[in-house]
Amino acid sequence: MTEPTPLWQTTEHADLAVLEHAWGAHRLSLILGAALGSYNRLGNVNALAASTALDVSEGTIRRWVRNGVPTSRQQAVIELVRPPQGAFEDEYSELITARRNLEYLEQNPSGAAEIWGIKRWDEPHDLAVVKLAGEPFSVARIARTEREPASTRRMLQGGQKDTRGHYLPPAEIATFPNYFAAAIARLEILEDVYAYRVRMPHGRLDRGGSKAWLTEAPRKPLKSYRKKGRIRPRTGATVGIRHN
């Protein structure tokens, strides 16, 4: 019997209509540029790099950017620019687990301290939305509120810097009562920007390369996620989860 393909090598279970809407106008160029790590001097995708990766002509790439990707080639583009199916499956599982852990922590703080106190996950944590330097993409990262400068640098890795090379403050930052509350907020953000997600090239980021999204993606302000997490779960079609 043939072994199933690992989820990290499986093409995303995508709603193409949702992606087509998100990739409209100029965005396909940005997403291709991010996935390939290659832009031209105008900030659009390097047509030569994209044509080589997708085995088409440079003119075809420019036509796709103007008019959209034809149905027959959409799957190839998805495989190139989007996280694999395993990323979305893992995030869905992580969200369910984080919600359960938060409920346990709130109902049994002493027991939670015994389990997670050594990692200090029961203490306040910050969630930061970091806009990547020189690119129209963002990532969300978590760090303990009481942290060392090195932890702040890791949180801001890949972000914008001032003229002296110091990281600028993140685009948004909010404090949550514990790690799980912050994790739930980050995972709900990733659901909300699902159609705008992109997989950065290997080595571009030490953290979060498969969790980046177009900064212009519509979503709530970060502080809104500090409220009680959403009650109604997203459907599989809207967050890339397969139906069994």
GROMACS .gro file of C-alpha atoms in nm:
model
  244
    1MET     CA    1   0.000   0.000   0.000
    2THR     CA    2   0.129   0.344  -0.091
    3GLU     CA    3   0.217   0.562   0.207
    4PRO     CA    4   0.024   0.891   0.225
    5THR     CA    5   0.218   1.203   0.133
    6PRO     CA    6   0.331   1.393   0.446
    7LEU     CA    7   0.126   1.704   0.511
    8TRP     CA    8   0.439   1.918   0.487
    9GLN     CA    9   0.476   1.803   0.126
   10THR     CA   10   0.105   1.828   0.044
   11THR     CA   11  -0.035   2.120  -0.152
   12GLU     CA   12  -0.271   2.338   0.046
   13HIS     CA   13  -0.640   2.255   0.036
   14ALA     CA   14  -0.729   2.600  -0.095
   15ASP     CA   15  -1.051   2.771  -0.193
   16LEU     CA   16  -0.930   2.915  -0.523
   17ALA     CA   17  -1.203   3.179  -0.534
   18VAL     CA   18  -1.085   3.316  -0.200
   19LEU     CA   19  -0.724   3.325  -0.315
   20GLU     CA   20  -0.808   3.483  -0.649
   21HIS     CA   21  -0.983   3.767  -0.471
   22ALA     CA   22  -0.686   3.821  -0.238
   23TRP     CA   23  -0.438   3.805  -0.524
   24GLY     CA   24  -0.622   4.067  -0.729
   25ALA     CA   25  -0.470   4.388  -0.866
   26HIS     CA   26  -0.097   4.415  -0.788
   27ARG     CA   27  -0.083   4.161  -0.505
   28LEU     CA   28   0.019   3.855  -0.706
   29SER     CA   29   0.341   4.033  -0.795
   30LEU     CA   30   0.411   4.100  -0.427
   31ILE     CA   31   0.333   3.744  -0.323
   32LEU     CA   32   0.550   3.593  -0.596
   33GLY     CA   33   0.832   3.831  -0.505
   34ALA     CA   34   0.813   3.733  -0.139
   35ALA     CA   35   0.801   3.360  -0.207
   36LEU     CA   36   1.102   3.382  -0.438
   37GLY     CA   37   1.287   3.649  -0.242
   38SER     CA   38   1.340   3.834  -0.568
   39TYR     CA   39   1.208   4.175  -0.674
   40ASN     CA   40   1.284   4.418  -0.953
   41ARG     CA   41   1.382   4.780  -0.900
   42LEU     CA   42   1.015   4.885  -0.895
   43GLY     CA   43   0.934   4.648  -0.609
   44ASN     CA   44   0.751   4.396  -0.826
   45VAL     CA   45   0.847   4.034  -0.869
   46ASN     CA   46   1.158   3.966  -1.072
   47ALA     CA   47   0.994   3.821  -1.383
   48LEU     CA   48   1.303   3.617  -1.474
   49ALA     CA   49   1.314   3.445  -1.134
   50ALA     CA   50   0.940   3.376  -1.144
   51SER     CA   51   0.949   3.246  -1.502
   52THR     CA   52   1.232   3.008  -1.413
   53ALA     CA   53   1.052   2.878  -1.103
   54LEU     CA   54   0.724   2.824  -1.288
   55ASP     CA   55   0.873   2.718  -1.623
   56VAL     CA   56   0.699   2.988  -1.827
   57SER     CA   57   0.819   3.296  -2.013
   58GLU     CA   58   0.881   3.633  -1.851
   59GLY     CA   59   0.600   3.773  -2.064
   60THR     CA   60   0.364   3.512  -1.920
   61ILE     CA   61   0.454   3.619  -1.566
   62ARG     CA   62   0.384   3.982  -1.652
   63ARG     CA   63   0.052   3.882  -1.808
   64TRP     CA   64  -0.047   3.683  -1.497
   65VAL     CA   65   0.038   3.981  -1.279
   66ARG     CA   66  -0.186   4.203  -1.495
   67ASN     CA   67  -0.473   3.964  -1.561
   68GLY     CA   68  -0.458   3.684  -1.305
   69VAL     CA   69  -0.334   3.326  -1.313
   70PRO     CA   70  -0.520   3.092  -1.552
   71THR     CA   71  -0.702   2.803  -1.386
   72SER     CA   72  -0.469   2.546  -1.540
   73ARG     CA   73  -0.166   2.699  -1.363
   74GLN     CA   74  -0.313   2.805  -1.030
   75GLN     CA   75  -0.205   2.490  -0.850
   76ALA     CA   76   0.157   2.543  -0.951
   77VAL     CA   77   0.149   2.899  -0.820
   78ILE     CA   78  -0.013   2.787  -0.493
   79GLU     CA   79   0.260   2.528  -0.439
   80LEU     CA   80   0.524   2.796  -0.489
   81VAL     CA   81   0.387   3.082  -0.282
   82ARG     CA   82   0.167   2.930  -0.010
   83PRO     CA   83   0.250   2.734   0.307
   84PRO     CA   84   0.193   2.357   0.273
   85GLN     CA   85  -0.120   2.186   0.399
   86GLY     CA   86   0.063   2.080   0.715
   87ALA     CA   87   0.101   2.442   0.826
   88PHE     CA   88  -0.273   2.501   0.832
   89GLU     CA   89  -0.351   2.162   0.989
   90ASP     CA   90  -0.095   2.227   1.265
   91GLU     CA   91  -0.227   2.575   1.334
   92TYR     CA   92  -0.581   2.445   1.362
   93SER     CA   93  -0.469   2.181   1.614
   94GLU     CA   94  -0.261   2.436   1.804
   95LEU     CA   95  -0.561   2.668   1.833
   96ILE     CA   96  -0.782   2.395   1.977
   97THR     CA   97  -0.509   2.296   2.224
   98ALA     CA   98  -0.438   2.656   2.327
   99ARG     CA   99  -0.807   2.718   2.396
  100ARG     CA  100  -0.824   2.406   2.614
  101ASN     CA  101  -0.508   2.501   2.801
  102LEU     CA  102  -0.634   2.855   2.861
  103GLU     CA  103  -0.960   2.722   3.000
  104TYR     CA  104  -0.767   2.492   3.234
  105LEU     CA  105  -0.535   2.775   3.344
  106GLU     CA  106  -0.828   3.003   3.422
  107GLN     CA  107  -1.017   2.735   3.613
  108ASN     CA  108  -0.719   2.581   3.793
  109PRO     CA  109  -0.437   2.837   3.822
  110SER     CA  110  -0.245   2.641   4.087
  111GLY     CA  111  -0.249   2.325   3.876
  112ALA     CA  112  -0.148   2.527   3.570
  113ALA     CA  113   0.143   2.676   3.761
  114GLU     CA  114   0.270   2.325   3.837
  115ILE     CA  115   0.252   2.231   3.469
  116TRP     CA  116   0.364   2.549   3.295
  117GLY     CA  117   0.519   2.759   3.571
  118ILE     CA  118   0.872   2.643   3.490
  119LYS     CA  119   0.828   2.790   3.141
  120ARG     CA  120   0.654   3.095   3.291
  121TRP     CA  121   0.368   3.049   3.045
  122ASP     CA  122   0.122   3.149   3.318
  123GLU     CA  123   0.277   3.498   3.324
  124PRO     CA  124   0.189   3.794   3.096
  125HIS     CA  125   0.312   3.770   2.737
  126ASP     CA  126   0.330   4.027   2.457
  127LEU     CA  127   0.212   3.964   2.104
  128ALA     CA  128   0.376   4.186   1.844
  129VAL     CA  129   0.291   4.237   1.478
  130VAL     CA  130   0.623   4.301   1.304
  131LYS     CA  131   0.637   4.455   0.956
  132LEU     CA  132   0.930   4.309   0.766
  133ALA     CA  133   1.194   4.553   0.648
  134GLY     CA  134   1.175   4.639   0.280
  135GLU     CA  135   0.879   4.409   0.213
  136PRO     CA  136   0.500   4.449   0.233
  137PHE     CA  137   0.464   4.155   0.473
  138SER     CA  138   0.416   4.107   0.845
  139VAL     CA  139   0.454   3.833   1.104
  140ALA     CA  140   0.320   3.796   1.459
  141ARG     CA  141   0.551   3.689   1.741
  142ILE     CA  142   0.514   3.619   2.113
  143ALA     CA  143   0.756   3.697   2.396
  144ARG     CA  144   0.721   3.715   2.772
  145THR     CA  145   0.639   4.068   2.887
  146GLU     CA  146   0.924   4.065   3.142
  147ARG     CA  147   1.205   3.974   2.905
  148GLU     CA  148   1.570   4.039   2.835
  149PRO     CA  149   1.680   4.266   2.547
  150ALA     CA  150   1.786   3.957   2.352
  151SER     CA  151   1.430   3.829   2.358
  152THR     CA  152   1.306   4.161   2.222
  153ARG     CA  153   1.558   4.141   1.938
  154ARG     CA  154   1.439   3.790   1.854
  155MET     CA  155   1.080   3.914   1.856
  156LEU     CA  156   1.167   4.194   1.611
  157GLN     CA  157   1.398   3.988   1.388
  158GLY     CA  158   1.360   4.088   1.024
  159GLY     CA  159   1.175   4.406   1.116
  160GLN     CA  160   1.248   4.766   1.033
  161LYS     CA  161   1.554   4.942   1.178
  162ASP     CA  162   1.658   5.301   1.236
  163THR     CA  163   1.965   5.465   1.082
  164ARG     CA  164   2.186   5.323   1.360
  165GLY     CA  165   2.074   4.967   1.294
  166HIS     CA  166   1.849   4.937   1.598
  167TYR     CA  167   1.511   4.772   1.562
  168LEU     CA  168   1.216   5.008   1.555
  169PRO     CA  169   0.915   4.930   1.775
  170PRO     CA  170   0.673   4.678   1.619
  171ALA     CA  171   0.380   4.798   1.411
  172GLU     CA  172   0.148   4.682   1.690
  173ILE     CA  173   0.199   4.522   2.031
  174ALA     CA  174  -0.042   4.411   2.302
  175THR     CA  175  -0.004   4.238   2.637
  176PHE     CA  176  -0.199   3.924   2.722
  177PRO     CA  177  -0.241   3.765   3.067
  178ASN     CA  178  -0.052   3.448   2.972
  179TYR     CA  179   0.113   3.261   2.687
  180PHE     CA  180  -0.199   3.075   2.580
  181ALA     CA  181  -0.409   3.390   2.548
  182ALA     CA  182  -0.137   3.540   2.327
  183ALA     CA  183  -0.108   3.220   2.125
  184ILE     CA  184  -0.484   3.212   2.063
  185ALA     CA  185  -0.475   3.572   1.942
  186ARG     CA  186  -0.186   3.499   1.703
  187LEU     CA  187  -0.360   3.192   1.561
  188GLU     CA  188  -0.686   3.382   1.516
  189ILE     CA  189  -0.497   3.655   1.331
  190LEU     CA  190  -0.351   3.389   1.101
  191GLU     CA  191  -0.703   3.263   1.034
  192ASP     CA  192  -0.824   3.616   0.959
  193VAL     CA  193  -0.545   3.682   0.708
  194TYR     CA  194  -0.559   3.329   0.563
  195ALA     CA  195  -0.606   3.430   0.200
  196TYR     CA  196  -0.308   3.670   0.223
  197ARG     CA  197  -0.058   3.421   0.366
  198VAL     CA  198   0.273   3.358   0.195
  199ARG     CA  199   0.568   3.128   0.252
  200MET     CA  200   0.894   3.321   0.273
  201PRO     CA  201   1.208   3.166   0.119
  202HIS     CA  202   1.409   2.930   0.340
  203GLY     CA  203   1.657   3.129   0.547
  204ARG     CA  204   1.479   3.464   0.502
  205LEU     CA  205   1.355   3.455   0.862
  206ASP     CA  206   1.472   3.256   1.162
  207ARG     CA  207   1.117   3.259   1.299
  208GLY     CA  208   0.781   3.261   1.125
  209GLY     CA  209   0.876   3.219   0.760
  210SER     CA  210   0.565   3.010   0.695
  211LYS     CA  211   0.340   3.246   0.893
  212ALA     CA  212   0.388   3.573   0.704
  213TRP     CA  213   0.105   3.763   0.539
  214LEU     CA  214   0.052   4.071   0.325
  215THR     CA  215   0.044   4.368   0.562
  216GLU     CA  216  -0.254   4.516   0.379
  217ALA     CA  217  -0.470   4.213   0.462
  218PRO     CA  218  -0.794   4.322   0.635
  219ARG     CA  219  -0.813   4.228   1.002
  220LYS     CA  220  -0.907   4.367   1.340
  221PRO     CA  221  -0.663   4.586   1.537
  222LEU     CA  222  -0.434   4.374   1.752
  223LYS     CA  223  -0.582   4.495   2.079
  224SER     CA  224  -0.924   4.367   1.972
  225TYR     CA  225  -0.790   4.013   2.001
  226ARG     CA  226  -0.746   4.064   2.378
  227LYS     CA  227  -1.119   4.021   2.413
  228LYS     CA  228  -1.268   3.675   2.457
  229GLY     CA  229  -1.169   3.455   2.164
  230ARG     CA  230  -1.420   3.396   1.889
  231ILE     CA  231  -1.698   3.157   1.976
  232ARG     CA  232  -1.797   3.054   1.626
  233PRO     CA  233  -1.511   2.857   1.466
  234ARG     CA  234  -1.402   2.926   1.115
  235THR     CA  235  -1.503   2.672   0.852
  236GLY     CA  236  -1.238   2.457   0.692
  237ALA     CA  237  -1.283   2.634   0.359
  238THR     CA  238  -1.193   2.970   0.508
  239VAL     CA  239  -0.876   2.857   0.687
  240GLY     CA  240  -0.743   2.586   0.457
  241ILE     CA  241  -0.848   2.281   0.660
  242ARG     CA  242  -0.948   1.974   0.466
  243HIS     CA  243  -1.290   1.815   0.501
  244ASN     CA  244  -1.271   1.445   0.584
   0.00000   0.00000   0.00000
